[in-house]
Amino acid sequence: MKKLILLFLLLNLAARAQQKITWPKHAKACIVLTYDDAIASQLDIAIPQLDSAGLKGTFFLTGEINSITIPRWHKASKEGHELANHTLFHPCLSGEDNPVASNHYTAHQIIHEMEIMNHLLYAVDGKSSYTYAYPCTETSVGGKDYVDSIRKYGTVRYARIGGDTNAIITDFKSLDPLKVPSYGLEQGTPGEKLIEFVKKVEQSGGMGIFMFHGIGGDYITTSAEAHRELLNYLKENKKDIWVTTFKEAMDYAEKNK
């Protein structure tokens, strides 16, 4: 009898572990559109396209925002887009395109920089908390991982890392909310490949997060046409795909995992 009870409990636990999350309004999957670095083409092209399609995105901003762009970011927030934290100076180990090196940063320094960026974001949109994307998707500074420092100080609740087309989230029970994977796009990724990723997420019943940079310009560019193709597909399939901000998606996943 004891063996039967134990077997029943094990089977029940296994079934619960494999159970798919139930998305709002009976959607089959969740897609999150994120954009890094607060660059001009996002304001000029990405946001107008999102607004036209009735979709919302998450924009990870840096201290590069200024007196010209801040009113535009404020407007985007009022329209329902999420403004999020990408540090003040975007420190990275990699590449000549990142003038601030993270090699000599300490965990305390990067946390302090994140806190200041939170204050700057509050001055723009007045929100009480912010999500985060690691600059260059690097979770270390000065050779040391700082994920647990974020966890300790509670600087942000959710943080996005990198990934590829396999970055489809289905195991929400084991997901670290400070290491949420995303599909980091390469230069010139065509619309058909973007839609292909969405279809994979639909089939999985999980969540997929896009990491965009330039839209129709700037760098690591996705063409305006490819971006529009993706948005059109999402709009046409809105009954099956819940498209929302990073914070809203993670709030829902954490509550329902």
PDB file of C-alpha atoms in Angstrom:
ATOM      1  CA  MET A   1       0.000   0.000   0.000  1.00  0.00           C
ATOM      2  CA  LYS A   2       2.808   2.396   0.913  1.00  0.00           C
ATOM      3  CA  LYS A   3       4.506   1.641  -2.402  1.00  0.00           C
ATOM      4  CA  LEU A   4       1.296   2.433  -4.301  1.00  0.00           C
ATOM      5  CA  ILE A   5       0.912   5.757  -2.462  1.00  0.00           C
ATOM      6  CA  LEU A   6       4.546   6.636  -3.175  1.00  0.00           C
ATOM      7  CA  LEU A   7       4.122   5.752  -6.854  1.00  0.00           C
ATOM      8  CA  PHE A   8       0.973   7.886  -7.040  1.00  0.00           C
ATOM      9  CA  LEU A   9       2.793  10.855  -5.484  1.00  0.00           C
ATOM     10  CA  LEU A  10       5.714  10.499  -7.869  1.00  0.00           C
ATOM     11  CA  LEU A  11       3.421  10.311 -10.895  1.00  0.00           C
ATOM     12  CA  ASN A  12       1.496  13.337  -9.674  1.00  0.00           C
ATOM     13  CA  LEU A  13       4.699  15.338  -9.214  1.00  0.00           C
ATOM     14  CA  ALA A  14       5.903  14.332 -12.674  1.00  0.00           C
ATOM     15  CA  ALA A  15       2.596  15.375 -14.227  1.00  0.00           C
ATOM     16  CA  ARG A  16       2.698  18.735 -12.472  1.00  0.00           C
ATOM     17  CA  ALA A  17       6.272  19.311 -13.606  1.00  0.00           C
ATOM     18  CA  GLN A  18       5.280  18.701 -17.228  1.00  0.00           C
ATOM     19  CA  GLN A  19       2.068  20.760 -17.050  1.00  0.00           C
ATOM     20  CA  LYS A  20       2.096  23.718 -19.424  1.00  0.00           C
ATOM     21  CA  ILE A  21       1.358  27.182 -18.162  1.00  0.00           C
ATOM     22  CA  THR A  22      -2.099  28.551 -18.970  1.00  0.00           C
ATOM     23  CA  TRP A  23      -1.793  31.923 -20.677  1.00  0.00           C
ATOM     24  CA  PRO A  24      -4.376  34.748 -20.432  1.00  0.00           C
ATOM     25  CA  LYS A  25      -7.458  34.674 -22.696  1.00  0.00           C
ATOM     26  CA  HIS A  26      -6.718  31.036 -23.651  1.00  0.00           C
ATOM     27  CA  ALA A  27      -3.627  32.019 -25.665  1.00  0.00           C
ATOM     28  CA  LYS A  28      -1.362  29.158 -26.698  1.00  0.00           C
ATOM     29  CA  ALA A  29       1.923  30.972 -26.072  1.00  0.00           C
ATOM     30  CA  CYS A  30       3.542  34.227 -24.995  1.00  0.00           C
ATOM     31  CA  ILE A  31       5.879  36.455 -27.015  1.00  0.00           C
ATOM     32  CA  VAL A  32       7.874  39.368 -25.604  1.00  0.00           C
ATOM     33  CA  LEU A  33       9.485  41.973 -27.856  1.00  0.00           C
ATOM     34  CA  THR A  34      12.526  43.663 -26.281  1.00  0.00           C
ATOM     35  CA  TYR A  35      14.818  46.362 -27.673  1.00  0.00           C
ATOM     36  CA  ASP A  36      18.270  47.293 -26.323  1.00  0.00           C
ATOM     37  CA  ASP A  37      20.368  50.449 -26.025  1.00  0.00           C
ATOM     38  CA  ALA A  38      17.823  53.282 -26.406  1.00  0.00           C
ATOM     39  CA  ILE A  39      18.756  53.916 -30.041  1.00  0.00           C
ATOM     40  CA  ALA A  40      17.109  56.298 -32.483  1.00  0.00           C
ATOM     41  CA  SER A  41      15.625  53.758 -34.895  1.00  0.00           C
ATOM     42  CA  GLN A  42      13.559  52.295 -32.069  1.00  0.00           C
ATOM     43  CA  LEU A  43      11.862  55.655 -31.534  1.00  0.00           C
ATOM     44  CA  ASP A  44      11.614  56.427 -35.244  1.00  0.00           C
ATOM     45  CA  ILE A  45      10.574  53.023 -36.613  1.00  0.00           C
ATOM     46  CA  ALA A  46       9.993  50.312 -33.998  1.00  0.00           C
ATOM     47  CA  ILE A  47       7.564  52.192 -31.756  1.00  0.00           C
ATOM     48  CA  PRO A  48       5.408  53.570 -34.615  1.00  0.00           C
ATOM     49  CA  GLN A  49       5.187  50.060 -36.076  1.00  0.00           C
ATOM     50  CA  LEU A  50       4.274  48.599 -32.675  1.00  0.00           C
ATOM     51  CA  ASP A  51       1.639  51.265 -32.121  1.00  0.00           C
ATOM     52  CA  SER A  52       0.176  50.660 -35.580  1.00  0.00           C
ATOM     53  CA  ALA A  53      -0.120  46.934 -34.802  1.00  0.00           C
ATOM     54  CA  GLY A  54      -1.530  47.569 -31.318  1.00  0.00           C
ATOM     55  CA  LEU A  55       1.403  45.765 -29.659  1.00  0.00           C
ATOM     56  CA  LYS A  56       3.653  46.690 -26.728  1.00  0.00           C
ATOM     57  CA  GLY A  57       7.422  46.335 -26.385  1.00  0.00           C
ATOM     58  CA  THR A  58      10.060  46.555 -23.664  1.00  0.00           C
ATOM     59  CA  PHE A  59      12.878  49.058 -24.194  1.00  0.00           C
ATOM     60  CA  PHE A  60      16.074  48.614 -22.186  1.00  0.00           C
ATOM     61  CA  LEU A  61      17.462  52.142 -21.852  1.00  0.00           C
ATOM     62  CA  THR A  62      20.894  53.459 -20.920  1.00  0.00           C
ATOM     63  CA  GLY A  63      22.135  56.837 -19.715  1.00  0.00           C
ATOM     64  CA  GLU A  64      22.366  57.855 -23.383  1.00  0.00           C
ATOM     65  CA  ILE A  65      18.816  59.195 -23.177  1.00  0.00           C
ATOM     66  CA  ASN A  66      18.840  62.995 -23.266  1.00  0.00           C
ATOM     67  CA  SER A  67      16.717  66.146 -23.366  1.00  0.00           C
ATOM     68  CA  ILE A  68      15.632  65.376 -26.929  1.00  0.00           C
ATOM     69  CA  THR A  69      14.758  61.710 -26.504  1.00  0.00           C
ATOM     70  CA  ILE A  70      13.423  61.688 -22.931  1.00  0.00           C
ATOM     71  CA  PRO A  71      10.076  63.295 -23.892  1.00  0.00           C
ATOM     72  CA  ARG A  72       9.695  60.653 -26.615  1.00  0.00           C
ATOM     73  CA  TRP A  73      10.461  57.817 -24.205  1.00  0.00           C
ATOM     74  CA  HIS A  74       8.010  59.337 -21.733  1.00  0.00           C
ATOM     75  CA  LYS A  75       5.349  59.320 -24.454  1.00  0.00           C
ATOM     76  CA  ALA A  76       6.155  55.674 -25.290  1.00  0.00           C
ATOM     77  CA  SER A  77       5.660  54.751 -21.640  1.00  0.00           C
ATOM     78  CA  LYS A  78       2.323  56.547 -21.541  1.00  0.00           C
ATOM     79  CA  GLU A  79       1.283  54.489 -24.579  1.00  0.00           C
ATOM     80  CA  GLY A  80       1.939  51.258 -22.666  1.00  0.00           C
ATOM     81  CA  HIS A  81       5.490  50.339 -23.642  1.00  0.00           C
ATOM     82  CA  GLU A  82       7.821  49.264 -20.853  1.00  0.00           C
ATOM     83  CA  LEU A  83      10.948  51.293 -20.105  1.00  0.00           C
ATOM     84  CA  ALA A  84      13.621  49.154 -18.476  1.00  0.00           C
ATOM     85  CA  ASN A  85      17.175  49.230 -17.111  1.00  0.00           C
ATOM     86  CA  HIS A  86      20.284  48.568 -19.225  1.00  0.00           C
ATOM     87  CA  THR A  87      22.715  50.437 -16.878  1.00  0.00           C
ATOM     88  CA  LEU A  88      23.977  53.987 -17.211  1.00  0.00           C
ATOM     89  CA  PHE A  89      27.143  53.299 -19.211  1.00  0.00           C
ATOM     90  CA  HIS A  90      26.604  49.844 -20.750  1.00  0.00           C
ATOM     91  CA  PRO A  91      29.917  48.374 -19.489  1.00  0.00           C
ATOM     92  CA  CYS A  92      31.116  45.294 -21.408  1.00  0.00           C
ATOM     93  CA  LEU A  93      34.160  43.120 -21.872  1.00  0.00           C
ATOM     94  CA  SER A  94      33.581  42.649 -25.569  1.00  0.00           C
ATOM     95  CA  GLY A  95      34.055  44.869 -28.612  1.00  0.00           C
ATOM     96  CA  GLU A  96      35.426  48.262 -29.519  1.00  0.00           C
ATOM     97  CA  ASP A  97      31.866  49.559 -29.863  1.00  0.00           C
ATOM     98  CA  ASN A  98      31.524  49.498 -26.069  1.00  0.00           C
ATOM     99  CA  PRO A  99      33.721  52.352 -24.795  1.00  0.00           C
ATOM    100  CA  VAL A 100      33.177  51.564 -21.094  1.00  0.00           C
ATOM    101  CA  ALA A 101      35.046  48.394 -20.103  1.00  0.00           C
ATOM    102  CA  SER A 102      33.664  46.246 -17.299  1.00  0.00           C
ATOM    103  CA  ASN A 103      37.036  44.628 -16.566  1.00  0.00           C
ATOM    104  CA  HIS A 104      37.696  46.701 -13.458  1.00  0.00           C
ATOM    105  CA  TYR A 105      34.128  47.002 -12.228  1.00  0.00           C
ATOM    106  CA  THR A 106      33.115  45.424  -8.946  1.00  0.00           C
ATOM    107  CA  ALA A 107      29.701  43.950  -8.220  1.00  0.00           C
ATOM    108  CA  HIS A 108      29.044  46.945  -5.949  1.00  0.00           C
ATOM    109  CA  GLN A 109      29.819  49.380  -8.763  1.00  0.00           C
ATOM    110  CA  ILE A 110      27.507  47.753 -11.300  1.00  0.00           C
ATOM    111  CA  ILE A 111      24.708  47.475  -8.716  1.00  0.00           C
ATOM    112  CA  HIS A 112      25.138  51.157  -7.858  1.00  0.00           C
ATOM    113  CA  GLU A 113      25.009  52.039 -11.560  1.00  0.00           C
ATOM    114  CA  MET A 114      21.819  50.024 -11.943  1.00  0.00           C
ATOM    115  CA  GLU A 115      20.285  51.819  -8.954  1.00  0.00           C
ATOM    116  CA  ILE A 116      21.071  55.222 -10.441  1.00  0.00           C
ATOM    117  CA  MET A 117      19.568  54.133 -13.760  1.00  0.00           C
ATOM    118  CA  ASN A 118      16.429  53.077 -11.871  1.00  0.00           C
ATOM    119  CA  HIS A 119      16.231  56.619 -10.473  1.00  0.00           C
ATOM    120  CA  LEU A 120      16.642  58.081 -13.962  1.00  0.00           C
ATOM    121  CA  LEU A 121      13.898  55.837 -15.307  1.00  0.00           C
ATOM    122  CA  TYR A 122      11.645  56.912 -12.440  1.00  0.00           C
ATOM    123  CA  ALA A 123      12.203  60.520 -13.465  1.00  0.00           C
ATOM    124  CA  VAL A 124      11.018  59.580 -16.968  1.00  0.00           C
ATOM    125  CA  ASP A 125       7.969  57.412 -16.246  1.00  0.00           C
ATOM    126  CA  GLY A 126       7.362  57.394 -12.477  1.00  0.00           C
ATOM    127  CA  LYS A 127       7.142  53.603 -12.193  1.00  0.00           C
ATOM    128  CA  SER A 128       8.008  51.859  -8.932  1.00  0.00           C
ATOM    129  CA  SER A 129      10.165  48.999 -10.264  1.00  0.00           C
ATOM    130  CA  TYR A 130      12.117  48.044 -13.378  1.00  0.00           C
ATOM    131  CA  THR A 131      13.357  45.001 -15.234  1.00  0.00           C
ATOM    132  CA  TYR A 132      16.923  44.604 -16.470  1.00  0.00           C
ATOM    133  CA  ALA A 133      18.987  43.376 -19.417  1.00  0.00           C
ATOM    134  CA  TYR A 134      22.684  42.599 -18.914  1.00  0.00           C
ATOM    135  CA  PRO A 135      24.897  44.721 -21.205  1.00  0.00           C
ATOM    136  CA  CYS A 136      26.284  42.479 -23.949  1.00  0.00           C
ATOM    137  CA  THR A 137      24.366  39.691 -22.141  1.00  0.00           C
ATOM    138  CA  GLU A 138      27.342  39.395 -19.751  1.00  0.00           C
ATOM    139  CA  THR A 139      26.426  38.438 -16.181  1.00  0.00           C
ATOM    140  CA  SER A 140      29.942  39.115 -14.855  1.00  0.00           C
ATOM    141  CA  VAL A 141      32.020  42.234 -14.248  1.00  0.00           C
ATOM    142  CA  GLY A 142      35.666  42.257 -13.220  1.00  0.00           C
ATOM    143  CA  GLY A 143      35.710  38.493 -13.680  1.00  0.00           C
ATOM    144  CA  LYS A 144      32.976  37.915 -11.077  1.00  0.00           C
ATOM    145  CA  ASP A 145      29.341  36.991 -11.492  1.00  0.00           C
ATOM    146  CA  TYR A 146      26.973  39.602 -10.057  1.00  0.00           C
ATOM    147  CA  VAL A 147      23.622  37.853 -10.450  1.00  0.00           C
ATOM    148  CA  ASP A 148      23.490  36.936  -6.767  1.00  0.00           C
ATOM    149  CA  SER A 149      24.381  40.511  -5.836  1.00  0.00           C
ATOM    150  CA  ILE A 150      21.296  41.681  -7.733  1.00  0.00           C
ATOM    151  CA  ARG A 151      19.315  39.033  -5.877  1.00  0.00           C
ATOM    152  CA  LYS A 152      20.729  40.150  -2.523  1.00  0.00           C
ATOM    153  CA  TYR A 153      20.050  43.857  -2.987  1.00  0.00           C
ATOM    154  CA  GLY A 154      16.777  43.463  -4.872  1.00  0.00           C
ATOM    155  CA  THR A 155      17.821  46.048  -7.451  1.00  0.00           C
ATOM    156  CA  VAL A 156      15.523  44.467 -10.041  1.00  0.00           C
ATOM    157  CA  ARG A 157      13.207  41.484  -9.883  1.00  0.00           C
ATOM    158  CA  TYR A 158      13.636  40.163 -13.430  1.00  0.00           C
ATOM    159  CA  ALA A 159      16.651  40.198 -15.753  1.00  0.00           C
ATOM    160  CA  ARG A 160      17.114  39.067 -19.345  1.00  0.00           C
ATOM    161  CA  ILE A 161      20.162  37.273 -20.697  1.00  0.00           C
ATOM    162  CA  GLY A 162      20.980  36.157 -24.262  1.00  0.00           C
ATOM    163  CA  GLY A 163      20.404  33.043 -26.289  1.00  0.00           C
ATOM    164  CA  ASP A 164      19.455  31.788 -29.725  1.00  0.00           C
ATOM    165  CA  THR A 165      16.476  30.159 -31.438  1.00  0.00           C
ATOM    166  CA  ASN A 166      16.464  27.489 -28.725  1.00  0.00           C
ATOM    167  CA  ALA A 167      15.677  30.110 -26.066  1.00  0.00           C
ATOM    168  CA  ILE A 168      12.099  28.950 -25.610  1.00  0.00           C
ATOM    169  CA  ILE A 169      10.919  28.863 -22.005  1.00  0.00           C
ATOM    170  CA  THR A 170       8.631  26.037 -20.947  1.00  0.00           C
ATOM    171  CA  ASP A 171       9.986  25.046 -17.510  1.00  0.00           C
ATOM    172  CA  PHE A 172       8.873  28.013 -15.435  1.00  0.00           C
ATOM    173  CA  LYS A 173       9.344  26.220 -12.130  1.00  0.00           C
ATOM    174  CA  SER A 174      13.101  26.009 -12.709  1.00  0.00           C
ATOM    175  CA  LEU A 175      13.476  29.387 -14.447  1.00  0.00           C
ATOM    176  CA  ASP A 176      15.766  31.825 -12.644  1.00  0.00           C
ATOM    177  CA  PRO A 177      13.957  35.190 -12.937  1.00  0.00           C
ATOM    178  CA  LEU A 178      17.342  36.920 -13.037  1.00  0.00           C
ATOM    179  CA  LYS A 179      18.583  34.787 -15.954  1.00  0.00           C
ATOM    180  CA  VAL A 180      15.712  34.735 -18.432  1.00  0.00           C
ATOM    181  CA  PRO A 181      16.913  33.639 -21.909  1.00  0.00           C
ATOM    182  CA  SER A 182      16.092  35.412 -25.154  1.00  0.00           C
ATOM    183  CA  TYR A 183      16.607  35.075 -28.896  1.00  0.00           C
ATOM    184  CA  GLY A 184      19.409  37.510 -29.708  1.00  0.00           C
ATOM    185  CA  LEU A 185      19.029  38.510 -33.345  1.00  0.00           C
ATOM    186  CA  GLU A 186      21.897  38.758 -35.795  1.00  0.00           C
ATOM    187  CA  GLN A 187      22.332  41.484 -38.390  1.00  0.00           C
ATOM    188  CA  GLY A 188      19.717  41.222 -41.138  1.00  0.00           C
ATOM    189  CA  THR A 189      17.617  38.402 -39.726  1.00  0.00           C
ATOM    190  CA  PRO A 190      14.735  37.992 -42.229  1.00  0.00           C
ATOM    191  CA  GLY A 191      11.076  38.193 -41.292  1.00  0.00           C
ATOM    192  CA  GLU A 192      10.455  34.538 -42.124  1.00  0.00           C
ATOM    193  CA  LYS A 193      13.022  33.479 -39.529  1.00  0.00           C
ATOM    194  CA  LEU A 194      11.429  35.721 -36.892  1.00  0.00           C
ATOM    195  CA  ILE A 195       8.044  34.156 -37.603  1.00  0.00           C
ATOM    196  CA  GLU A 196       9.578  30.677 -37.574  1.00  0.00           C
ATOM    197  CA  PHE A 197      10.733  31.301 -33.987  1.00  0.00           C
ATOM    198  CA  VAL A 198       7.238  32.429 -32.983  1.00  0.00           C
ATOM    199  CA  LYS A 199       5.754  29.250 -34.459  1.00  0.00           C
ATOM    200  CA  LYS A 200       8.200  27.149 -32.437  1.00  0.00           C
ATOM    201  CA  VAL A 201       7.119  28.972 -29.293  1.00  0.00           C
ATOM    202  CA  GLU A 202       3.462  28.386 -30.204  1.00  0.00           C
ATOM    203  CA  GLN A 203       4.088  24.659 -30.604  1.00  0.00           C
ATOM    204  CA  SER A 204       5.820  24.522 -27.214  1.00  0.00           C
ATOM    205  CA  GLY A 205       3.084  26.398 -25.379  1.00  0.00           C
ATOM    206  CA  GLY A 206       5.769  28.450 -23.672  1.00  0.00           C
ATOM    207  CA  MET A 207       7.307  31.896 -23.855  1.00  0.00           C
ATOM    208  CA  GLY A 208       9.770  33.376 -26.332  1.00  0.00           C
ATOM    209  CA  ILE A 209      11.609  36.679 -25.964  1.00  0.00           C
ATOM    210  CA  PHE A 210      13.128  38.600 -28.869  1.00  0.00           C
ATOM    211  CA  MET A 211      16.231  40.755 -28.338  1.00  0.00           C
ATOM    212  CA  PHE A 212      16.316  43.515 -30.966  1.00  0.00           C
ATOM    213  CA  HIS A 213      18.744  46.388 -31.448  1.00  0.00           C
ATOM    214  CA  GLY A 214      18.403  48.582 -34.524  1.00  0.00           C
ATOM    215  CA  ILE A 215      15.163  48.519 -36.519  1.00  0.00           C
ATOM    216  CA  GLY A 216      15.676  49.792 -40.058  1.00  0.00           C
ATOM    217  CA  GLY A 217      18.913  51.495 -39.027  1.00  0.00           C
ATOM    218  CA  ASP A 218      21.676  51.837 -36.409  1.00  0.00           C
ATOM    219  CA  TYR A 219      23.428  48.504 -35.679  1.00  0.00           C
ATOM    220  CA  ILE A 220      22.710  44.771 -35.369  1.00  0.00           C
ATOM    221  CA  THR A 221      19.884  45.861 -37.619  1.00  0.00           C
ATOM    222  CA  THR A 222      16.630  44.101 -38.301  1.00  0.00           C
ATOM    223  CA  SER A 223      15.084  45.653 -41.380  1.00  0.00           C
ATOM    224  CA  ALA A 224      11.898  47.677 -40.990  1.00  0.00           C
ATOM    225  CA  GLU A 225      10.238  45.243 -43.422  1.00  0.00           C
ATOM    226  CA  ALA A 226      11.205  42.147 -41.416  1.00  0.00           C
ATOM    227  CA  HIS A 227      10.073  43.787 -38.183  1.00  0.00           C
ATOM    228  CA  ARG A 228       6.730  44.696 -39.767  1.00  0.00           C
ATOM    229  CA  GLU A 229       6.283  41.134 -41.075  1.00  0.00           C
ATOM    230  CA  LEU A 230       6.724  39.812 -37.542  1.00  0.00           C
ATOM    231  CA  LEU A 231       4.291  42.318 -36.052  1.00  0.00           C
ATOM    232  CA  ASN A 232       1.715  41.570 -38.734  1.00  0.00           C
ATOM    233  CA  TYR A 233       1.930  37.852 -37.947  1.00  0.00           C
ATOM    234  CA  LEU A 234       1.541  38.526 -34.227  1.00  0.00           C
ATOM    235  CA  LYS A 235      -1.430  40.810 -34.858  1.00  0.00           C
ATOM    236  CA  GLU A 236      -3.113  38.268 -37.153  1.00  0.00           C
ATOM    237  CA  ASN A 237      -2.647  35.552 -34.526  1.00  0.00           C
ATOM    238  CA  LYS A 238      -3.417  37.576 -31.406  1.00  0.00           C
ATOM    239  CA  LYS A 239      -6.009  35.030 -30.251  1.00  0.00           C
ATOM    240  CA  ASP A 240      -3.297  32.387 -29.982  1.00  0.00           C
ATOM    241  CA  ILE A 241      -0.309  34.536 -28.985  1.00  0.00           C
ATOM    242  CA  TRP A 242      -0.190  36.794 -25.944  1.00  0.00           C
ATOM    243  CA  VAL A 243       2.196  39.641 -26.776  1.00  0.00           C
ATOM    244  CA  THR A 244       3.112  41.644 -23.713  1.00  0.00           C
ATOM    245  CA  THR A 245       5.963  43.410 -21.915  1.00  0.00           C
ATOM    246  CA  PHE A 246       8.795  41.603 -20.173  1.00  0.00           C
ATOM    247  CA  LYS A 247       7.609  42.671 -16.718  1.00  0.00           C
ATOM    248  CA  GLU A 248       3.998  41.700 -17.301  1.00  0.00           C
ATOM    249  CA  ALA A 249       4.977  38.329 -18.778  1.00  0.00           C
ATOM    250  CA  MET A 250       7.286  37.543 -15.866  1.00  0.00           C
ATOM    251  CA  ASP A 251       4.805  38.732 -13.256  1.00  0.00           C
ATOM    252  CA  TYR A 252       2.253  36.363 -14.766  1.00  0.00           C
ATOM    253  CA  ALA A 253       4.696  33.450 -15.082  1.00  0.00           C
ATOM    254  CA  GLU A 254       5.929  33.826 -11.500  1.00  0.00           C
ATOM    255  CA  LYS A 255       2.364  33.904 -10.189  1.00  0.00           C
ATOM    256  CA  ASN A 256       1.193  30.904 -12.216  1.00  0.00           C
ATOM    257  CA  LYS A 257       4.208  28.597 -12.355  1.00  0.00           C
TER     258      LYS A 257
END
